[in-house]
mmCIF file of C-alpha atoms in Angstrom:
data_model
loop_
_atom_site.group_PDB
_atom_site.id
_atom_site.type_symbol
_atom_site.label_atom_id
_atom_site.label_comp_id
_atom_site.label_asym_id
_atom_site.label_seq_id
_atom_site.Cartn_x
_atom_site.Cartn_y
_atom_site.Cartn_z
ATOM 1 C CA MET A 30 -39.622 -17.135 -4.556
ATOM 2 C CA GLU A 31 -43.208 -17.223 -5.414
ATOM 3 C CA PRO A 32 -44.031 -13.487 -5.259
ATOM 4 C CA TYR A 33 -41.041 -12.917 -7.757
ATOM 5 C CA ILE A 34 -42.291 -15.204 -10.401
ATOM 6 C CA HIS A 35 -44.579 -13.957 -13.226
ATOM 7 C CA GLY A 36 -45.565 -17.328 -14.446
ATOM 8 C CA SER A 37 -44.403 -20.699 -15.953
ATOM 9 C CA ARG A 38 -44.009 -21.868 -19.292
ATOM 10 C CA ASN A 39 -43.356 -25.497 -20.275
ATOM 11 C CA GLY A 40 -42.391 -26.098 -16.494
ATOM 12 C CA ILE A 41 -39.714 -23.133 -16.493
ATOM 13 C CA HIS A 42 -40.541 -20.195 -14.087
ATOM 14 C CA ILE A 43 -40.338 -16.738 -15.385
ATOM 15 C CA ILE A 44 -38.891 -13.985 -13.121
ATOM 16 C CA ASP A 45 -41.006 -10.824 -12.947
ATOM 17 C CA LEU A 46 -38.643 -8.023 -14.430
ATOM 18 C CA ARG A 47 -40.494 -5.476 -12.744
ATOM 19 C CA LEU A 48 -39.429 -6.847 -9.264
ATOM 20 C CA THR A 49 -35.877 -7.298 -10.761
ATOM 21 C CA ILE A 50 -35.769 -3.683 -11.635
ATOM 22 C CA LYS A 51 -37.264 -2.633 -8.212
ATOM 23 C CA GLY A 52 -34.412 -4.777 -6.451
ATOM 24 C CA ILE A 53 -31.645 -3.146 -8.820
ATOM 25 C CA LEU A 54 -32.603 0.338 -7.797
ATOM 26 C CA ARG A 55 -32.965 -0.453 -4.009
ATOM 27 C CA ALA A 56 -29.530 -2.084 -4.194
ATOM 28 C CA ARG A 57 -28.091 0.778 -6.149
ATOM 29 C CA HIS A 58 -29.339 3.320 -3.524
ATOM 30 C CA PHE A 59 -28.045 1.123 -0.418
ATOM 31 C CA ILE A 60 -24.639 0.642 -2.019
ATOM 32 C CA ARG A 61 -24.348 4.261 -2.961
ATOM 33 C CA GLU A 62 -25.060 5.383 0.749
ATOM 34 C CA VAL A 63 -22.723 2.618 2.254
ATOM 35 C CA VAL A 64 -19.820 3.559 0.045
ATOM 36 C CA ALA A 65 -20.459 7.291 0.670
ATOM 37 C CA SER A 66 -20.238 6.753 4.420
ATOM 38 C CA GLY A 67 -16.550 5.295 3.896
ATOM 39 C CA LEU A 68 -17.204 1.640 3.940
ATOM 40 C CA ASP A 69 -16.379 -1.042 1.285
ATOM 41 C CA VAL A 70 -18.225 -3.708 -0.710
ATOM 42 C CA LEU A 71 -17.384 -7.225 -0.958
ATOM 43 C CA PHE A 72 -18.433 -9.075 -3.978
ATOM 44 C CA VAL A 73 -18.626 -12.875 -3.797
ATOM 45 C CA GLY A 74 -19.191 -15.077 -6.815
ATOM 46 C CA THR A 75 -17.380 -18.246 -6.957
ATOM 47 C CA LYS A 76 -19.201 -20.122 -9.680
ATOM 48 C CA PRO A 77 -16.856 -21.110 -12.621
ATOM 49 C CA GLN A 78 -18.902 -19.200 -14.943
ATOM 50 C CA ILE A 79 -19.240 -15.956 -12.764
ATOM 51 C CA GLN A 80 -15.797 -15.744 -11.720
ATOM 52 C CA ALA A 81 -14.709 -13.571 -14.501
ATOM 53 C CA GLU A 82 -17.584 -11.008 -13.811
ATOM 54 C CA THR A 83 -16.713 -11.047 -10.274
ATOM 55 C CA ARG A 84 -13.126 -9.949 -11.171
ATOM 56 C CA LYS A 85 -14.475 -7.515 -13.473
ATOM 57 C CA ALA A 86 -16.222 -5.656 -10.785
ATOM 58 C CA HIS A 87 -13.286 -5.652 -8.770
ATOM 59 C CA GLU A 88 -11.192 -4.164 -11.512
ATOM 60 C CA ALA A 89 -13.766 -1.199 -12.033
ATOM 61 C CA THR A 90 -14.361 -0.475 -8.580
ATOM 62 C CA GLN A 91 -11.150 -1.643 -6.657
ATOM 63 C CA MET A 92 -13.493 -3.272 -3.860
ATOM 64 C CA HIS A 93 -12.869 -6.597 -2.435
ATOM 65 C CA TYR A 94 -14.024 -9.893 -4.048
ATOM 66 C CA VAL A 95 -13.887 -13.600 -3.697
ATOM 67 C CA ASP A 96 -13.863 -15.807 -6.724
ATOM 68 C CA ASP A 97 -12.304 -18.973 -5.916
ATOM 69 C CA ARG A 98 -13.407 -20.176 -2.628
ATOM 70 C CA TRP A 99 -14.924 -18.769 0.543
ATOM 71 C CA ILE A 100 -12.538 -19.486 3.389
ATOM 72 C CA GLY A 101 -14.423 -20.280 6.544
ATOM 73 C CA GLY A 102 -14.053 -17.394 9.220
ATOM 74 C CA THR A 103 -13.419 -14.489 6.522
ATOM 75 C CA LEU A 104 -15.936 -12.373 8.552
ATOM 76 C CA THR A 105 -16.248 -14.163 11.818
ATOM 77 C CA ASN A 106 -12.638 -14.850 12.492
ATOM 78 C CA PHE A 107 -11.268 -11.774 10.912
ATOM 79 C CA GLU A 108 -8.030 -11.766 13.321
ATOM 80 C CA VAL A 109 -6.840 -15.049 11.928
ATOM 81 C CA ILE A 110 -7.471 -14.051 8.344
ATOM 82 C CA GLY A 111 -5.447 -10.802 9.005
ATOM 83 C CA SER A 112 -2.494 -13.095 10.304
ATOM 84 C CA ARG A 113 -2.746 -15.210 7.039
ATOM 85 C CA LEU A 114 -2.732 -11.852 5.125
ATOM 86 C CA ALA A 115 0.494 -10.809 6.902
ATOM 87 C CA TYR A 116 1.829 -14.227 6.175
ATOM 88 C CA LEU A 117 1.347 -13.922 2.438
ATOM 89 C CA GLU A 118 3.160 -10.602 2.565
ATOM 90 C CA ASP A 119 5.960 -12.202 4.307
ATOM 91 C CA LEU A 120 6.285 -14.919 1.733
ATOM 92 C CA GLU A 121 6.181 -12.172 -1.127
ATOM 93 C CA LYS A 122 8.827 -10.300 0.792
ATOM 94 C CA LYS A 123 11.107 -13.242 1.068
ATOM 95 C CA GLU A 124 10.732 -14.170 -2.719
ATOM 96 C CA SER A 125 11.580 -10.478 -3.638
ATOM 97 C CA GLU A 126 14.677 -10.238 -1.554
ATOM 98 C CA GLY A 127 16.051 -13.656 -3.321
ATOM 99 C CA TYR A 128 15.285 -16.135 -0.626
ATOM 100 C CA LEU A 129 14.757 -18.694 -3.299
ATOM 101 C CA ASP A 130 18.618 -18.618 -4.240
ATOM 102 C CA THR A 131 19.531 -19.652 -0.779
ATOM 103 C CA ILE A 132 17.422 -22.916 -0.435
ATOM 104 C CA THR A 133 17.450 -26.085 -2.450
ATOM 105 C CA SER A 134 15.302 -26.737 -5.491
ATOM 106 C CA LYS A 135 12.981 -28.930 -3.450
ATOM 107 C CA GLU A 136 12.326 -26.485 -0.719
ATOM 108 C CA ALA A 137 11.736 -23.830 -3.376
ATOM 109 C CA ALA A 138 9.082 -25.881 -4.901
ATOM 110 C CA ARG A 139 7.574 -26.336 -1.666
ATOM 111 C CA PHE A 140 7.725 -22.634 -0.838
ATOM 112 C CA GLY A 141 6.051 -21.816 -4.280
ATOM 113 C CA ARG A 142 3.351 -24.152 -3.641
ATOM 114 C CA GLU A 143 2.520 -22.754 -0.321
ATOM 115 C CA LYS A 144 2.593 -19.138 -1.712
ATOM 116 C CA ARG A 145 0.293 -20.160 -4.470
ATOM 117 C CA LYS A 146 -2.109 -21.812 -2.125
ATOM 118 C CA VAL A 147 -2.363 -18.619 0.062
ATOM 119 C CA TRP A 148 -2.494 -16.251 -2.834
ATOM 120 C CA ARG A 149 -5.400 -18.223 -4.402
ATOM 121 C CA ASN A 150 -7.426 -18.078 -1.095
ATOM 122 C CA LEU A 151 -6.686 -14.501 -0.210
ATOM 123 C CA HIS A 152 -5.799 -12.436 -3.245
ATOM 124 C CA GLY A 153 -9.272 -10.839 -3.478
ATOM 125 C CA ILE A 154 -9.373 -9.671 0.161
ATOM 126 C CA ARG A 155 -5.656 -8.870 0.653
ATOM 127 C CA ASP A 156 -6.444 -5.134 1.211
ATOM 128 C CA MET A 157 -9.515 -5.797 3.364
ATOM 129 C CA PHE A 158 -8.329 -4.508 6.685
ATOM 130 C CA ARG A 159 -11.795 -3.892 8.206
ATOM 131 C CA LEU A 160 -15.116 -5.753 7.896
ATOM 132 C CA PRO A 161 -17.144 -4.635 4.705
ATOM 133 C CA GLY A 162 -20.276 -2.658 4.797
ATOM 134 C CA VAL A 163 -22.309 -4.720 2.521
ATOM 135 C CA LEU A 164 -22.084 -8.152 0.879
ATOM 136 C CA VAL A 165 -23.104 -8.767 -2.900
ATOM 137 C CA VAL A 166 -23.708 -12.475 -3.305
ATOM 138 C CA VAL A 167 -24.478 -14.352 -6.467
ATOM 139 C CA ASP A 168 -26.662 -17.261 -5.529
ATOM 140 C CA PRO A 169 -26.947 -17.210 -2.025
ATOM 141 C CA LYS A 170 -27.676 -21.003 -2.075
ATOM 142 C CA THR A 171 -24.126 -21.756 -3.168
ATOM 143 C CA GLU A 172 -22.594 -19.116 -1.012
ATOM 144 C CA ARG A 173 -24.700 -20.093 2.107
ATOM 145 C CA ASN A 174 -21.519 -20.211 4.283
ATOM 146 C CA ALA A 175 -20.709 -16.307 3.314
ATOM 147 C CA VAL A 176 -24.225 -15.357 3.897
ATOM 148 C CA ARG A 177 -24.372 -17.050 7.372
ATOM 149 C CA GLU A 178 -21.103 -15.313 8.487
ATOM 150 C CA ALA A 179 -22.295 -11.951 7.230
ATOM 151 C CA ARG A 180 -25.663 -12.408 9.114
ATOM 152 C CA ARG A 181 -23.844 -13.333 12.174
ATOM 153 C CA MET A 182 -21.879 -10.301 11.885
ATOM 154 C CA GLY A 183 -24.590 -7.816 11.200
ATOM 155 C CA ILE A 184 -23.495 -7.196 7.646
ATOM 156 C CA PRO A 185 -26.388 -6.360 5.126
ATOM 157 C CA VAL A 186 -26.720 -8.837 2.156
ATOM 158 C CA ILE A 187 -27.574 -8.127 -1.364
ATOM 159 C CA GLY A 188 -28.393 -11.462 -3.133
ATOM 160 C CA ILE A 189 -28.963 -12.129 -6.669
ATOM 161 C CA VAL A 190 -31.309 -15.072 -6.318
ATOM 162 C CA ASP A 191 -32.849 -17.332 -8.924
ATOM 163 C CA THR A 192 -36.113 -19.122 -8.705
ATOM 164 C CA ASP A 193 -34.708 -22.175 -6.885
ATOM 165 C CA GLY A 194 -33.121 -19.737 -4.104
ATOM 166 C CA ASP A 195 -34.442 -18.517 -0.674
ATOM 167 C CA PRO A 196 -34.896 -14.714 -0.539
ATOM 168 C CA ASP A 197 -35.527 -14.603 3.186
ATOM 169 C CA ILE A 198 -31.722 -14.771 3.896
ATOM 170 C CA CYS A 199 -31.027 -11.672 2.056
ATOM 171 C CA ASP A 200 -31.650 -8.217 2.942
ATOM 172 C CA ILE A 201 -32.164 -7.068 -0.570
ATOM 173 C CA VAL A 202 -33.370 -9.499 -3.209
ATOM 174 C CA ILE A 203 -32.543 -9.187 -6.901
ATOM 175 C CA PRO A 204 -34.516 -11.738 -8.584
ATOM 176 C CA ALA A 205 -32.439 -12.910 -11.680
ATOM 177 C CA ASN A 206 -30.996 -15.910 -13.399
ATOM 178 C CA ASP A 207 -27.752 -16.444 -11.214
ATOM 179 C CA ASP A 208 -26.407 -19.022 -13.590
ATOM 180 C CA ALA A 209 -26.460 -16.954 -16.858
ATOM 181 C CA ILE A 210 -23.124 -14.804 -17.497
ATOM 182 C CA ARG A 211 -24.943 -11.942 -19.369
ATOM 183 C CA SER A 212 -27.622 -11.716 -16.544
ATOM 184 C CA VAL A 213 -25.229 -11.457 -13.748
ATOM 185 C CA ALA A 214 -23.022 -8.953 -15.884
ATOM 186 C CA LEU A 215 -26.001 -6.753 -16.467
ATOM 187 C CA VAL A 216 -26.741 -6.717 -12.625
ATOM 188 C CA PHE A 217 -22.879 -6.021 -11.792
ATOM 189 C CA ASP A 218 -22.890 -3.185 -14.150
ATOM 190 C CA LYS A 219 -25.708 -1.218 -12.387
ATOM 191 C CA LEU A 220 -24.155 -2.079 -8.956
ATOM 192 C CA VAL A 221 -20.556 -0.929 -10.134
ATOM 193 C CA LYS A 222 -22.023 2.576 -11.305
ATOM 194 C CA ALA A 223 -23.511 2.746 -7.758
ATOM 195 C CA VAL A 224 -20.088 2.237 -6.269
ATOM 196 C CA GLU A 225 -18.819 5.017 -8.411
ATOM 197 C CA ASP A 226 -21.537 7.322 -7.389
ATOM 198 C CA GLY A 227 -20.754 6.524 -3.738
ATOM 199 C CA LYS A 228 -17.181 7.293 -3.974
ATOM 200 C CA GLN A 229 -18.044 10.700 -5.727
ATOM 201 C CA LEU A 230 -20.285 11.396 -2.783
ATOM 202 C CA ARG A 231 -17.877 10.473 -0.308
ATOM 203 C CA THR A 232 -15.371 13.100 -1.909
ATOM 204 C CA GLU A 233 -18.098 15.628 -1.900
ATOM 205 C CA ARG A 234 -19.052 15.240 1.647
ATOM 206 C CA GLY A 235 -15.492 14.986 2.946
ATOM 207 C CA VAL A 236 -15.763 11.556 4.443
ATOM 208 C CA LYS A 237 -12.284 10.420 5.363
ATOM 209 C CA VAL A 238 -11.401 6.785 4.749
ATOM 210 C CA LYS A 239 -9.123 4.985 7.162
ATOM 211 C CA GLY A 240 -5.950 3.603 5.939
ATOM 212 C CA ARG A 241 -4.425 0.252 6.416
ATOM 213 C CA GLU A 242 -2.430 1.464 9.696
ATOM 214 C CA GLU A 243 -5.562 3.010 11.401
ATOM 215 C CA ALA A 244 -7.631 0.007 10.424
ATOM 216 C CA ILE A 245 -5.175 -2.438 11.771
ATOM 217 C CA ALA A 246 -4.731 -0.366 14.984
ATOM 218 C CA GLU A 247 -8.482 -0.685 15.792
ATOM 219 C CA MET A 248 -8.488 -4.423 15.270
ATOM 220 C CA PRO A 249 -8.264 -6.354 18.727
ATOM 221 C CA GLY A 250 -5.055 -8.087 17.767
ATOM 222 C CA ALA A 251 -2.661 -6.867 15.142
ATOM 223 C CA PRO A 252 -2.443 -9.207 12.001
ATOM 224 C CA VAL A 253 1.148 -10.661 12.417
ATOM 225 C CA PRO A 254 2.368 -14.010 10.997
ATOM 226 C CA ARG A 255 1.835 -16.807 13.199
ATOM 227 C CA PRO A 256 4.151 -19.756 13.088
ATOM 228 C CA ARG A 257 2.457 -23.113 12.279
ATOM 229 C CA GLY A 258 3.129 -26.020 14.865
ATOM 230 C CA ASN A 259 3.741 -29.740 13.995
ATOM 231 C CA GLY A 260 0.641 -30.888 15.656
ATOM 232 C CA ARG A 261 2.143 -32.144 18.791
ATOM 233 C CA ARG A 262 1.297 -31.186 22.114
ATOM 234 C CA ARG A 263 3.327 -31.299 25.458
ATOM 235 C CA PRO A 264 1.383 -33.751 28.130
ATOM 236 C CA LYS A 265 -0.094 -31.892 30.715
ATOM 237 C CA ALA A 266 0.789 -32.671 34.460
ATOM 238 C CA ILE A 267 -1.949 -34.781 35.805
ATOM 239 C CA PRO A 268 -2.172 -34.770 39.813
ATOM 240 C CA GLY A 269 -1.274 -38.029 41.102
ATOM 241 C CA GLY A 270 -0.364 -39.137 37.555
ATOM 242 C CA LEU A 271 2.786 -40.518 35.993
ATOM 243 C CA THR A 272 3.875 -36.950 35.480
ATOM 244 C CA ARG A 273 3.786 -36.071 39.322
ATOM 245 C CA SER A 274 6.810 -34.738 41.155
ATOM 246 C CA VAL A 275 8.625 -37.476 43.082
ATOM 247 C CA GLU A 276 10.543 -36.708 46.359
ATOM 248 C CA ILE A 277 13.649 -38.894 47.290
ATOM 249 C CA ALA A 278 14.443 -39.441 50.791
ATOM 250 C CA PRO A 279 17.518 -40.841 52.323
ATOM 251 C CA MET A 280 17.703 -44.399 53.705
ATOM 252 C CA GLU A 281 18.095 -45.331 57.301
ATOM 253 C CA GLU A 282 20.504 -48.179 58.456
ATOM 254 C CA GLY A 283 17.505 -50.301 58.937
ATOM 255 C CA GLY A 284 16.393 -49.812 55.402
ATOM 256 C CA THR A 285 13.416 -47.712 55.895
ATOM 257 C CA ALA A 286 13.096 -44.011 54.597
ATOM 258 C CA THR A 287 12.445 -41.386 57.000
ATOM 259 C CA GLU A 288 9.161 -39.658 56.491
ATOM 260 C CA GLU A 289 10.257 -36.233 57.549
ATOM 261 C CA ALA A 290 13.527 -36.193 55.828
ATOM 262 C CA GLU A 291 13.954 -33.793 53.052
ATOM 263 C CA PRO A 292 15.813 -34.572 49.825
ATOM 264 C CA LYS A 293 19.358 -33.282 49.723
ATOM 265 C CA VAL A 294 21.722 -33.329 46.802
ATOM 266 C CA ASP A 295 25.569 -32.817 47.415
ATOM 267 C CA THR A 296 27.597 -32.050 44.431
ATOM 268 C CA PRO A 297 31.184 -33.005 45.251
ATOM 269 C CA SER A 298 33.888 -30.636 44.142
ATOM 270 C CA GLU A 299 36.539 -33.366 44.043
ATOM 271 C CA PRO A 300 36.355 -37.023 43.219
ATOM 272 C CA ALA A 301 35.961 -39.495 46.042
ATOM 273 C CA PRO A 302 39.141 -41.027 47.177
ATOM 274 C CA GLU A 303 39.277 -44.917 46.181
ATOM 275 C CA THR A 304 39.019 -47.252 49.055
ATOM 276 C CA GLU A 305 41.215 -50.353 49.488
ATOM 277 C CA THR A 306 39.557 -53.662 49.470
ATOM 278 C CA PRO A 307 40.463 -55.657 52.458
ATOM 279 C CA PRO A 308 41.866 -59.080 51.852
ATOM 280 C CA SER A 309 39.604 -62.014 52.273
ATOM 281 C CA GLU A 310 40.182 -64.158 54.914
ATOM 282 C CA GLU A 311 40.378 -67.716 54.063
#
């Protein structure tokens, strides 16, 4: 971050605001073109003091966001995330249809905990049925998993980076204080304006945005709810092991089994007649 630092006073590094303005202008131009092309923006800010600003950016733009915790595989394992989104919709559908009235109070409490857990993890991306066009991250050091997945999937990253961060992992760097609420709010206001301008350009250019059904149809696997297993697996048959098939051969009079005899099972249609026990000779 040395090129972005203006100087140091009393052991505190001061960011060069000229480079901050330059980063904001570059980010605004890039976001406007991405949104105008029909793609979406994903805002990521999970710090406790930044969560409210992340939600405000979502409310102003209706774009996707993550404010609680980044779920591993959100971008790299998008099919499974789609199945979890379908699972959340299934839980909400059951609740609206009166499913809680048909179960016991204990089962209803378990159902509510499961629904709240899934909702807390996925409520910000529940309408994200395709990969975003750009990722806006507050403090890439804290959100390193999100940045790593985005770089792996080829998604550009715009990072609000403080003096203790690494700007090399971001495609567009906005040097700013990523811990101060007012600093992040100021940057988000400029990026929100860029999203609005991009939507207006999208309408002027006549770019058609794909709906939910079209986006799901393009996915390799449709996001359907997958039942959870109980963690038990059936043992696999090992050649020569205890699970090998066993052949039973009939015994000869001498007490040895014939090698070429094939197993034969006869199911009697009628019970066998009882035999009389001969009297013993004294």
